[in-house]
Short mmCIF file of C-alpha atoms in Angstrom, two decimals:
data_model
loop_
_atom_site.label_atom_id
_atom_site.label_comp_id
_atom_site.label_asym_id
_atom_site.label_seq_id
_atom_site.Cartn_x
_atom_site.Cartn_y
_atom_site.Cartn_z
CA MET X 12 -12.74 17.93 63.82
CA ALA X 13 -9.42 16.22 63.18
CA ALA X 14 -7.56 17.54 59.99
CA ILE X 15 -8.11 14.74 57.40
CA LEU X 16 -6.08 16.36 54.47
CA HIS X 17 -2.91 15.86 55.58
CA LYS X 18 -3.23 11.96 55.39
CA PHE X 19 -3.50 12.02 51.71
CA VAL X 20 -2.07 15.41 50.81
CA ASP X 21 1.43 16.93 51.32
CA ALA X 22 2.00 20.50 51.49
CA ASP X 23 4.19 20.47 48.57
CA GLN X 24 1.57 19.00 46.15
CA TRP X 25 -0.96 21.61 47.75
CA GLU X 26 1.24 24.43 47.26
CA ALA X 27 2.19 23.37 43.99
CA GLU X 28 -1.28 23.48 42.39
CA ASP X 29 -3.70 26.67 41.71
CA THR X 30 -7.13 26.96 42.80
CA ILE X 31 -8.72 24.51 40.30
CA GLY X 32 -5.80 21.63 41.12
CA ARG X 33 -6.65 22.48 44.99
CA LEU X 34 -10.16 21.72 44.74
CA GLY X 35 -9.15 18.74 42.80
CA ILE X 36 -7.09 17.85 45.32
CA LEU X 37 -10.01 18.00 47.70
CA MET X 38 -12.00 15.91 45.84
CA HIS X 39 -9.13 13.13 45.37
CA ALA X 40 -8.77 13.42 49.55
CA ALA X 41 -12.65 13.01 49.93
CA PHE X 42 -13.02 9.87 47.79
CA LEU X 43 -9.71 8.22 49.43
CA SER X 44 -11.01 9.19 52.81
CA ALA X 45 -14.47 7.37 52.04
CA GLY X 46 -12.47 4.42 51.62
CA PHE X 47 -11.92 4.08 47.62
CA GLU X 48 -8.57 3.12 46.14
CA THR X 49 -7.17 5.09 43.03
CA TYR X 50 -7.57 2.91 39.64
CA GLY X 51 -6.44 2.99 36.15
CA ALA X 52 -4.22 5.53 34.86
CA ARG X 53 -1.88 7.44 36.98
CA PRO X 54 -0.79 10.98 37.25
CA PRO X 55 2.29 12.10 36.17
CA PHE X 56 4.78 12.20 38.98
CA GLY X 57 3.93 14.71 41.83
CA HIS X 58 0.12 15.23 40.73
CA LEU X 59 -2.73 13.70 42.36
CA LEU X 60 -5.06 13.85 39.28
CA LEU X 61 -4.64 13.58 35.33
CA ARG X 62 -5.34 16.90 33.57
CA ARG X 63 -6.14 17.74 29.92
CA ALA X 64 -5.86 21.43 29.05
CA CYS X 65 -7.53 22.99 26.00
CA GLU X 66 -5.36 26.14 24.88
CA ALA X 67 -8.11 27.24 22.17
CA THR X 68 -10.88 27.20 24.84
CA GLY X 69 -9.20 27.97 27.70
CA SER X 70 -10.48 24.91 29.57
CA LEU X 71 -8.92 22.73 32.03
CA CYS X 72 -10.12 19.34 32.77
CA LEU X 73 -8.83 16.93 35.94
CA TRP X 74 -10.08 13.68 36.47
CA ARG X 75 -9.26 10.47 38.01
CA LEU X 76 -10.93 6.87 38.86
CA TYR X 77 -11.51 4.93 41.84
CA THR X 78 -12.68 1.72 42.67
CA ALA X 79 -13.55 -0.28 46.12
CA PRO X 80 -10.39 -2.01 47.37
CA GLN X 81 -11.55 -5.30 46.73
CA LEU X 82 -11.89 -4.66 42.82
CA ALA X 83 -8.63 -2.91 42.68
CA HIS X 84 -7.07 -5.96 40.94
CA ARG X 85 -9.85 -6.58 38.67
CA HIS X 86 -9.09 -5.53 35.03
CA GLY X 87 -11.99 -3.49 33.61
CA ALA X 88 -13.37 -3.23 37.09
CA ASP X 89 -16.27 -0.67 37.86
CA ALA X 90 -15.35 2.37 38.98
CA ALA X 91 -16.21 5.86 40.17
CA VAL X 92 -14.86 8.84 37.90
CA LEU X 93 -14.28 12.35 39.26
CA VAL X 94 -14.24 15.00 36.82
CA VAL X 95 -13.05 18.51 37.69
CA CYS X 96 -13.62 20.76 34.62
CA ALA X 97 -13.01 24.69 34.60
CA GLN X 98 -13.34 27.48 32.05
CA GLY X 99 -13.30 30.88 32.56
CA SER X 100 -15.21 31.83 36.15
CA GLU X 101 -17.00 28.53 35.99
CA ILE X 102 -16.24 25.01 37.54
CA ALA X 103 -17.86 21.81 37.10
CA LEU X 104 -17.50 18.65 39.42
CA LEU X 105 -18.73 15.95 38.13
CA MET X 106 -18.90 12.11 40.16
CA PHE X 107 -20.59 9.16 38.85
CA LEU X 108 -20.32 5.41 38.49
CA THR X 109 -19.12 3.16 35.44
CA ALA X 110 -21.41 0.60 37.41
CA GLY X 111 -24.96 -0.54 37.17
CA ASP X 112 -27.85 -1.22 34.83
CA SER X 113 -29.05 2.18 34.27
CA ASP X 114 -27.57 4.88 32.30
CA TRP X 115 -24.79 6.64 34.12
CA THR X 116 -26.14 10.16 33.95
CA ILE X 117 -28.99 9.30 35.97
CA GLY X 118 -26.75 8.67 39.06
CA ALA X 119 -24.16 11.26 38.53
CA TYR X 120 -23.47 13.94 40.92
CA LEU X 121 -23.11 17.44 39.31
CA GLU X 122 -22.40 20.51 41.28
CA LEU X 123 -21.35 24.22 39.45
CA LEU X 124 -19.34 26.34 41.22
CA HIS X 125 -18.12 30.00 40.55
CA THR X 126 -14.44 30.89 41.06
CA ASP X 127 -15.40 33.15 43.54
CA THR X 128 -17.20 30.84 46.06
CA VAL X 129 -13.75 28.42 46.03
CA ALA X 130 -11.10 31.31 45.90
CA PRO X 131 -11.62 32.73 49.70
CA LEU X 132 -10.32 29.14 50.75
CA LEU X 133 -8.43 27.40 47.94
CA SER X 134 -6.52 30.51 47.03
CA ARG X 135 -4.22 30.53 50.17
CA ALA X 136 -1.22 29.35 49.21
CA ARG X 137 -0.46 27.15 52.52
CA LEU X 138 -2.41 23.92 53.42
CA GLY X 139 -2.40 25.02 57.15
CA ASP X 140 -3.84 28.01 56.17
CA ALA X 141 -6.96 26.42 54.62
CA GLU X 142 -7.50 24.35 57.39
CA PRO X 143 -9.50 23.46 59.12
CA TRP X 144 -12.22 24.43 56.78
CA ALA X 145 -10.65 22.46 53.79
CA SER X 146 -10.56 19.19 55.74
CA ARG X 147 -14.10 19.78 57.04
CA VAL X 148 -15.26 20.22 53.24
CA CYS X 149 -13.32 16.94 52.64
CA ARG X 150 -15.20 15.09 55.40
CA ALA X 151 -18.51 16.23 54.12
CA LEU X 152 -17.79 14.95 50.61
CA ALA X 153 -16.64 11.95 51.77
CA ASP X 154 -19.20 11.00 54.21
CA GLY X 155 -21.67 12.15 51.58
CA VAL X 156 -21.64 11.80 47.82
CA CYS X 157 -18.12 9.70 47.98
CA SER X 158 -19.54 7.10 50.41
CA GLY X 159 -22.78 6.78 48.59
CA LEU X 160 -20.75 5.92 45.61
CA LEU X 161 -18.84 3.40 47.41
CA THR X 162 -21.79 1.83 48.77
CA GLU X 163 -23.77 1.58 45.51
CA LEU X 164 -20.47 0.32 43.87
CA CYS X 165 -20.55 -2.54 46.45
CA ARG X 166 -23.75 -3.26 45.99
CA TRP X 167 -23.96 -3.49 42.37
CA ASN X 168 -20.71 -5.92 42.47
CA GLY X 169 -22.17 -8.00 45.35
CA LEU X 170 -19.67 -7.20 47.89
CA VAL X 171 -19.95 -7.34 51.28
CA VAL X 172 -19.81 -4.40 53.62
CA THR X 173 -18.72 -6.47 56.51
CA SER X 174 -15.57 -8.29 56.37
CA LEU X 175 -13.94 -11.45 58.39
CA ALA X 176 -12.10 -8.94 60.59
CA PRO X 177 -14.67 -8.25 63.25
CA LEU X 178 -15.18 -12.20 63.84
CA PRO X 179 -13.03 -13.40 66.78
CA ASP X 180 -10.48 -15.73 66.03
CA ASP X 181 -11.83 -19.01 67.26
CA THR X 182 -14.78 -18.25 64.60
CA VAL X 183 -12.37 -17.63 61.69
CA VAL X 184 -10.55 -20.65 62.51
CA GLU X 185 -13.62 -22.63 62.65
CA ILE X 186 -14.34 -21.65 59.26
CA LEU X 187 -10.55 -22.35 58.11
CA ARG X 188 -11.13 -25.61 59.63
CA ARG X 189 -13.93 -26.58 57.24
CA LEU X 190 -12.25 -25.74 53.95
CA PRO X 191 -11.63 -29.04 52.30
CA ASP X 192 -7.82 -28.55 50.91
CA ALA X 193 -4.76 -27.02 52.43
CA GLU X 194 -4.48 -24.83 49.49
CA ASP X 195 -7.59 -23.13 50.44
CA VAL X 196 -6.03 -22.66 53.83
CA ALA X 197 -2.85 -21.01 52.09
CA ARG X 198 -4.84 -18.94 49.85
CA VAL X 199 -7.12 -17.36 52.97
CA GLU X 200 -3.42 -17.02 54.76
CA SER X 201 -1.93 -14.73 52.29
CA THR X 202 -4.57 -12.32 51.58
CA CYS X 203 -3.67 -10.16 54.60
CA ARG X 204 -1.48 -10.05 57.47
CA ASP X 205 -4.30 -10.77 60.21
CA MET X 206 -5.23 -13.95 58.38
CA ARG X 207 -1.56 -14.97 58.33
CA ARG X 208 -1.40 -14.39 62.31
CA VAL X 209 -4.64 -16.24 62.87
CA VAL X 210 -3.30 -19.23 60.97
CA ALA X 211 0.21 -19.20 62.23
CA GLY X 212 -1.28 -19.05 65.82
CA ARG X 213 -3.31 -22.22 65.01
CA ASP X 214 -0.92 -24.45 63.76
CA GLY X 215 -1.59 -27.63 65.25
CA GLU X 216 -5.63 -26.92 65.11
CA LEU X 217 -5.25 -26.09 61.36
CA TRP X 218 -2.28 -28.00 59.88
CA LYS X 219 -2.33 -31.34 61.97
CA PRO X 220 -3.39 -34.44 60.08
CA SER X 221 -6.18 -36.10 61.66
CA SER X 222 -4.29 -39.37 61.41
CA GLU X 223 -1.58 -37.99 63.61
CA SER X 224 -2.15 -39.26 67.32
CA GLU X 225 -1.50 -36.64 70.42
CA GLU X 226 1.43 -38.88 71.37
CA GLU X 227 3.61 -37.57 68.41
CA GLU X 228 3.19 -33.92 69.74
CA GLU X 229 6.30 -32.94 71.92
CA GLY X 230 6.35 -29.52 73.00
CA VAL X 231 6.31 -26.20 71.34
CA GLU X 232 8.87 -26.69 68.81
CA VAL X 233 6.91 -29.84 67.36
CA ARG X 234 3.86 -27.86 67.39
CA ARG X 235 5.05 -25.13 65.24
CA ARG X 236 6.09 -27.40 62.40
CA TRP X 237 2.77 -29.25 61.73
CA LYS X 238 2.78 -26.96 58.55
CA GLU X 239 6.03 -27.63 57.50
CA LYS X 240 5.45 -31.40 57.89
CA PHE X 241 2.07 -31.21 55.96
CA VAL X 242 3.96 -29.46 53.17
CA GLU X 243 6.72 -31.82 52.99
CA ALA X 244 4.20 -34.94 53.10
CA ARG X 245 1.76 -33.39 50.30
CA PRO X 246 1.56 -34.94 47.12
CA ARG X 247 3.46 -32.54 44.95
CA ARG X 248 2.34 -31.52 41.21
CA TRP X 249 4.71 -31.74 38.27
CA ASP X 250 4.28 -28.03 37.24
CA GLU X 251 3.73 -26.18 40.45
CA ASP X 252 7.41 -25.11 41.06
CA GLY X 253 8.06 -24.19 37.36
CA PHE X 254 4.74 -22.29 36.58
CA PHE X 255 3.79 -20.71 39.63
CA ARG X 256 2.30 -17.55 39.18
CA LEU X 257 0.62 -14.87 41.34
CA ARG X 258 -1.78 -12.32 39.67
CA PHE X 259 -1.12 -8.83 40.44
CA ARG X 260 -3.02 -5.72 40.21
CA ARG X 261 -2.74 -4.67 36.74
CA GLU X 262 -3.31 -1.20 35.46
CA PHE X 263 -6.70 -0.58 33.61
CA ASP X 264 -5.50 1.45 30.75
CA PHE X 265 -8.40 3.76 30.59
CA ASP X 266 -8.14 6.28 28.00
CA LEU X 267 -10.29 9.42 29.48
CA GLU X 268 -9.35 11.71 26.75
CA ALA X 269 -10.84 9.41 24.06
CA TYR X 270 -14.01 8.53 26.29
CA PHE X 271 -14.73 12.52 26.60
CA ALA X 272 -14.43 13.14 22.94
CA LEU X 273 -17.47 11.34 23.20
CA ARG X 274 -18.93 13.88 25.34
CA SER X 275 -16.55 16.74 25.10
CA SER X 276 -16.07 19.54 27.57
CA LEU X 277 -17.93 21.69 25.02
CA ARG X 278 -20.93 19.24 25.32
CA LEU X 279 -20.82 19.66 29.04
CA ARG X 280 -20.61 23.30 29.25
CA GLY X 281 -23.75 23.15 26.81
CA CYS X 282 -25.26 21.24 29.44
CA LEU X 283 -24.46 23.78 32.20
CA ARG X 284 -25.67 26.60 30.43
CA ASP X 285 -28.83 24.51 28.73
CA SER X 286 -29.75 23.47 32.39
CA PRO X 287 -33.16 24.83 33.15
CA GLU X 288 -33.15 27.67 35.54
CA GLN X 289 -35.66 25.88 37.68
CA ASP X 290 -33.63 23.29 38.39
CA MET X 291 -31.01 25.06 40.11
CA VAL X 292 -31.26 26.35 43.31
CA LEU X 293 -29.02 29.17 45.21
CA THR X 294 -26.90 27.43 48.03
CA LYS X 295 -27.66 28.82 51.39
CA GLY X 296 -25.20 31.29 52.79
CA GLU X 297 -23.08 30.98 49.55
CA SER X 298 -22.36 33.43 47.01
CA SER X 299 -24.98 34.20 45.04
CA GLY X 300 -23.06 33.43 41.82
CA ASP X 301 -22.66 29.96 42.92
CA ARG X 302 -25.58 27.90 41.34
CA ARG X 303 -25.77 24.24 42.50
CA ARG X 304 -27.76 21.32 42.30
CA ARG X 305 -29.56 20.54 45.62
CA ASN X 306 -28.62 16.96 46.53
CA VAL X 307 -26.35 14.25 46.18
CA ALA X 308 -27.85 11.89 43.58
CA MET X 309 -27.06 8.51 45.51
CA THR X 310 -31.02 7.43 46.38
CA ARG X 311 -32.87 5.19 44.80
CA ASP X 312 -36.37 4.58 44.16
CA ASN X 313 -36.61 0.92 44.69
CA HIS X 314 -39.94 0.23 43.16
CA LYS X 315 -38.93 2.02 40.01
CA ASN X 316 -35.49 0.90 40.23
CA LYS X 317 -34.24 4.13 39.28
CA TRP X 318 -31.80 6.97 40.65
CA ARG X 319 -33.69 9.86 42.09
CA GLY X 320 -31.97 13.20 43.04
CA ALA X 321 -29.64 15.39 40.75
CA GLY X 322 -29.69 13.57 37.95
CA THR X 323 -27.69 15.35 34.69
CA GLY X 324 -30.15 14.37 32.51
CA ALA X 325 -29.18 16.82 30.08
CA ILE X 326 -25.86 14.94 29.68
CA HIS X 327 -26.20 12.84 26.44
CA SER X 328 -24.54 9.55 26.92
CA PRO X 329 -23.50 7.08 24.10
CA SER X 330 -25.74 3.80 24.22
CA SER X 331 -23.04 1.65 25.96
CA ARG X 332 -21.45 2.44 29.45
CA TYR X 333 -18.27 0.39 28.56
CA ARG X 334 -17.67 2.09 24.96
CA TRP X 335 -13.96 2.50 26.21
CA MET X 336 -13.60 -1.14 26.57
CA HIS X 337 -14.36 -2.04 23.34
CA ARG X 338 -12.35 0.33 21.13
CA MET R 30 -39.35 -6.96 106.95
CA GLU R 31 -42.92 -8.02 105.89
CA VAL R 32 -42.57 -5.61 102.74
CA ASP R 33 -39.30 -7.67 101.76
CA LYS R 34 -40.96 -11.00 102.22
CA GLY R 35 -43.66 -9.68 100.23
CA LYS R 36 -41.51 -8.59 97.58
CA GLY R 37 -39.58 -12.00 97.60
CA GLU R 38 -42.91 -13.69 97.38
CA ALA R 39 -44.03 -12.05 94.14
CA GLU R 40 -40.36 -12.46 92.58
CA GLU R 41 -41.08 -16.38 93.46
CA THR R 42 -44.39 -15.83 91.88
CA ARG R 43 -42.85 -14.30 88.90
CA LYS R 44 -40.69 -17.03 88.37
CA VAL R 45 -42.89 -19.82 88.85
CA ALA R 46 -44.97 -18.33 86.28
CA GLU R 47 -41.98 -17.47 83.76
CA ALA R 48 -41.19 -21.28 84.37
CA ASP R 49 -44.42 -22.47 83.24
CA ARG R 50 -44.23 -20.40 79.96
CA ASP R 51 -43.31 -22.52 76.93
CA THR R 52 -41.38 -19.52 75.19
CA VAL R 53 -38.69 -17.04 76.35
CA THR R 54 -38.86 -13.37 74.91
CA LEU R 55 -35.47 -12.06 73.87
CA LYS R 56 -34.89 -8.29 72.93
CA SER R 57 -32.54 -7.30 70.02
CA SER R 58 -30.29 -4.36 70.63
CA ASP R 59 -32.28 -2.11 68.71
CA GLY R 60 -35.04 -3.03 71.20
CA LYS R 61 -37.35 -5.47 69.24
CA LEU R 62 -38.96 -8.67 70.90
CA PHE R 63 -38.64 -11.97 69.72
CA GLU R 64 -40.28 -14.87 70.91
CA VAL R 65 -38.83 -18.70 70.80
CA SER R 66 -39.65 -22.07 72.15
CA LYS R 67 -38.01 -22.30 75.64
CA GLU R 68 -37.02 -25.90 75.05
CA ALA R 69 -35.61 -25.19 71.54
CA ALA R 70 -33.55 -22.26 72.98
CA ALA R 71 -32.20 -24.15 75.93
CA ARG R 72 -31.28 -27.21 73.49
CA LEU R 73 -29.79 -25.07 70.60
CA SER R 74 -28.05 -22.21 72.63
CA THR R 75 -25.74 -23.16 75.89
CA VAL R 76 -26.02 -19.25 76.86
CA LEU R 77 -29.73 -19.50 76.87
CA ALA R 78 -30.03 -22.70 78.42
CA GLY R 79 -27.62 -21.23 81.20
CA MET R 80 -30.11 -18.04 81.75
CA ILE R 81 -32.95 -20.24 81.88
CA ALA R 82 -31.33 -22.43 84.26
CA GLY R 83 -30.44 -19.72 86.19
CA GLY R 84 -33.70 -17.79 86.37
CA SER R 85 -32.21 -14.82 84.67
CA ILE R 86 -34.69 -14.90 81.69
CA ASP R 87 -36.76 -11.47 81.59
CA ASP R 88 -40.41 -11.81 81.12
CA ASN R 89 -40.42 -8.34 79.47
CA GLY R 90 -37.71 -9.26 77.16
CA THR R 91 -34.16 -10.34 77.70
CA ASP R 92 -31.86 -7.72 76.38
CA LEU R 93 -29.04 -9.19 73.85
CA LYS R 94 -27.56 -6.13 73.47
CA GLN R 95 -25.06 -7.56 70.87
CA ILE R 96 -27.20 -8.96 68.61
CA GLY R 97 -29.29 -6.87 66.08
CA SER R 98 -32.88 -7.39 65.07
CA GLU R 99 -32.35 -8.81 61.40
CA ALA R 100 -29.75 -11.18 63.12
CA LEU R 101 -32.15 -11.99 66.13
CA GLU R 102 -35.06 -12.64 63.97
CA ASN R 103 -32.96 -15.39 62.06
CA VAL R 104 -31.78 -16.89 65.11
CA VAL R 105 -35.34 -17.61 66.13
CA ASP R 106 -36.31 -18.81 62.86
CA TYR R 107 -33.39 -20.95 62.84
CA CYS R 108 -34.52 -22.29 66.13
CA ASN R 109 -38.32 -22.69 65.16
CA LYS R 110 -37.11 -24.24 61.59
CA HIS R 111 -35.03 -26.82 63.64
CA ALA R 112 -37.78 -27.66 66.39
CA ASN R 113 -39.82 -29.10 63.21
CA SER R 114 -37.09 -30.68 61.50
CA ILE R 115 -36.41 -34.62 61.42
CA PRO R 116 -32.99 -35.13 61.82
CA SER R 117 -31.52 -37.31 58.63
CA ALA R 118 -29.50 -40.26 58.89
CA ALA R 119 -26.43 -39.09 57.33
CA LEU R 120 -25.07 -37.20 59.60
CA ILE R 121 -21.16 -37.18 59.07
CA SER R 122 -19.95 -35.37 56.19
CA SER R 123 -18.68 -37.24 52.99
CA SER R 124 -16.56 -34.33 52.09
CA ILE R 125 -14.25 -34.57 54.73
CA SER R 126 -11.64 -31.86 55.41
CA PHE R 127 -7.80 -32.17 54.57
CA ASN R 128 -6.80 -32.08 58.55
CA THR R 129 -9.58 -32.87 60.86
CA ALA R 130 -12.11 -35.41 61.88
CA PRO R 131 -15.23 -34.94 59.50
CA PHE R 132 -17.79 -32.27 60.46
CA LYS R 133 -21.36 -32.91 60.35
CA GLU R 134 -23.09 -31.84 56.86
CA PRO R 135 -25.94 -29.42 56.84
CA GLU R 136 -29.03 -30.95 56.40
CA GLU R 137 -30.97 -29.59 53.31
CA TRP R 138 -33.08 -27.02 55.12
CA GLU R 139 -30.37 -25.75 56.69
CA ARG R 140 -28.45 -25.17 53.66
CA LYS R 141 -31.49 -23.45 52.17
CA PHE R 142 -31.44 -21.71 55.42
CA VAL R 143 -28.08 -19.83 54.87
CA ASP R 144 -28.33 -19.65 51.22
CA ARG R 145 -31.09 -17.20 51.34
CA LEU R 146 -28.89 -14.74 53.48
CA SER R 147 -27.04 -12.03 52.32
CA HIS R 148 -23.33 -11.74 52.99
CA ASP R 149 -23.91 -9.32 55.65
CA ALA R 150 -26.62 -11.18 57.32
CA LEU R 151 -24.58 -14.29 57.46
CA PHE R 152 -21.67 -12.76 59.01
CA ASP R 153 -23.80 -11.00 61.49
CA LEU R 154 -25.74 -14.43 61.95
CA VAL R 155 -22.29 -16.13 62.75
CA GLU R 156 -21.50 -13.56 65.49
CA ALA R 157 -24.94 -13.75 66.97
CA ALA R 158 -24.25 -17.65 66.83
CA ASN R 159 -21.13 -17.20 68.54
CA PHE R 160 -22.28 -14.95 71.29
CA LEU R 161 -25.22 -17.28 72.14
CA GLY R 162 -22.93 -20.56 71.90
CA MET R 163 -25.43 -21.98 69.25
CA GLU R 164 -22.89 -24.83 68.68
CA ARG R 165 -25.48 -26.23 65.28
CA LEU R 166 -26.05 -23.00 63.99
CA LEU R 167 -22.29 -21.89 64.27
CA ASP R 168 -21.38 -25.17 62.26
CA VAL R 169 -23.73 -24.23 59.22
CA THR R 170 -22.94 -20.76 59.05
CA CYS R 171 -19.00 -21.44 59.29
CA HIS R 172 -19.64 -24.05 56.82
CA LYS R 173 -21.43 -21.75 54.43
CA ILE R 174 -18.50 -19.01 54.75
CA SER R 175 -15.83 -21.57 54.04
CA GLU R 176 -17.87 -22.88 50.91
CA MET R 177 -17.64 -19.25 49.91
CA MET R 178 -13.73 -19.26 50.10
CA LYS R 179 -13.13 -22.77 48.61
CA GLY R 180 -11.11 -22.72 45.62
CA LYS R 181 -10.93 -19.12 45.30
CA SER R 182 -7.73 -16.78 44.81
CA PRO R 183 -6.41 -14.65 47.37
CA ASP R 184 -7.59 -11.66 45.24
CA GLN R 185 -10.94 -13.44 45.09
CA ILE R 186 -11.21 -13.93 48.91
CA ARG R 187 -10.22 -10.32 49.29
CA GLU R 188 -13.00 -9.30 47.32
CA VAL R 189 -15.69 -11.38 48.40
CA PHE R 190 -14.68 -11.03 52.18
CA ASN R 191 -13.89 -7.58 51.98
CA ILE R 192 -10.49 -7.81 52.80
CA LYS R 193 -7.65 -5.12 52.35
CA ASN R 194 -4.28 -6.43 51.10
CA ASP R 195 -1.81 -4.60 53.71
CA TYR R 196 1.18 -6.68 52.83
CA THR R 197 4.13 -5.03 51.72
CA LYS R 198 5.55 -5.86 48.18
CA GLU R 199 8.41 -7.95 50.21
CA GLU R 200 6.21 -9.48 52.29
CA LEU R 201 3.93 -10.65 49.19
CA GLU R 202 6.71 -11.92 47.56
CA GLU R 203 8.03 -13.93 50.50
CA ILE R 204 4.51 -15.31 51.01
CA ARG R 205 4.39 -16.22 47.11
CA GLN R 206 7.76 -18.16 47.94
CA GLU R 207 6.62 -20.11 50.88
CA LEU R 208 3.14 -21.03 49.79
CA ALA R 209 4.19 -21.25 46.12
CA TRP R 210 2.41 -24.94 46.05
CA ALA R 211 -0.67 -23.53 46.81
CA PHE R 212 -0.88 -21.39 43.98
CA TYR R 213 -0.31 -23.25 41.06
CA ASP R 214 -3.25 -22.65 39.15
CA ASP R 215 -3.55 -19.08 40.00
#
């Protein structure tokens, strides 16, 4: 299996982190590998995750937001949240969506680890020494829980999983030819390189006005200018040059610190302590000190419209999933 | 020689029997079988018309390995609905495209047919229509997708059609300047 970690992490970033930081890096790479994009607040230069340490309790919280590429430009888009929380020898991994019509905790993925479990792999100073196992873990997480979260995020937002890319150019052109306005074609053209290539390659079909006769077309040079001719000939609006604006991706100023003040790490740890023992299973082939939930919580009982699986029912959530947006 | 002759006769008989049937059986990539009227298949799909004329239709199900069962079910559904529909008099689009000759507007039932599809099913159907050479179905599905693009900003189009913005900042700036006229209300 090809090592995928190096696509998302460089050796210096790996070496600069301790065991918990490297676990965070592994999770971060799994999210990106699954097709997520980072979203919202950015970590300090040189780091991949944001962090908050509490000296009084000795706890450390690493976190970051991710969303589907199609939603990355939105302000306040639905997102997936990754939290790695460590205190003493216990590590909690928490992943959940801010999307959906039910309480976020119901679909959350929670895994409890012991430092003894992760140390043999993640304490190796060099990234190369941790391979290929680190990439295997990363791939398993990407194909499992992260991919499930992304699919669910897309589903909640009505996004297509397929795209225009696999369609033959002829079909894409047929779609574009049916657009009523030239502005629509230009906007599609500006979405990505492939669309620009298709539009540029079919200049005559897309931009040539129906009133122009075939006889006016003289060779390749003229054919290439249909779009320019169209732009020159089109009626102009008085304000279009002065007020041109293109919406760029805006930073989503999500203050997770305040968000977690609602359900502090104390509460999270309380949840870990209070979890009924019968819900926890020993993971096959791993240290007996490592308690974890058995499954990824990305399945849904359609008839009940509820999440099923490793729900974190013991975590008490506020009534609103979007509380931070209304502060 | 006699055996070959016998085989040839059997083949001939099978072809005659197939020619007498009113339907053709199509097999999706995942092995599901669908029956469709031979007349409708030949009229709506240039590829199936060629296969019927050439006698390459398999009685046990003609393999269409490029088309999944959901898309093929929609293709057959469209053929059946088309056979039962009454063509409307208003054939030419009232909303003429800015650059070309007007297209034939979808009929009311055709609109309803594509409106009920999920985005993914619609894309699969476009590909199936393209593969089978179904000009009218391609027309209807392309019209629907163009309606989904109409009036949207580049970001919204990327969002709806799962397009990744792979431009560099410099390229994006260049496009902003070149296509400024298209973004005045963005």
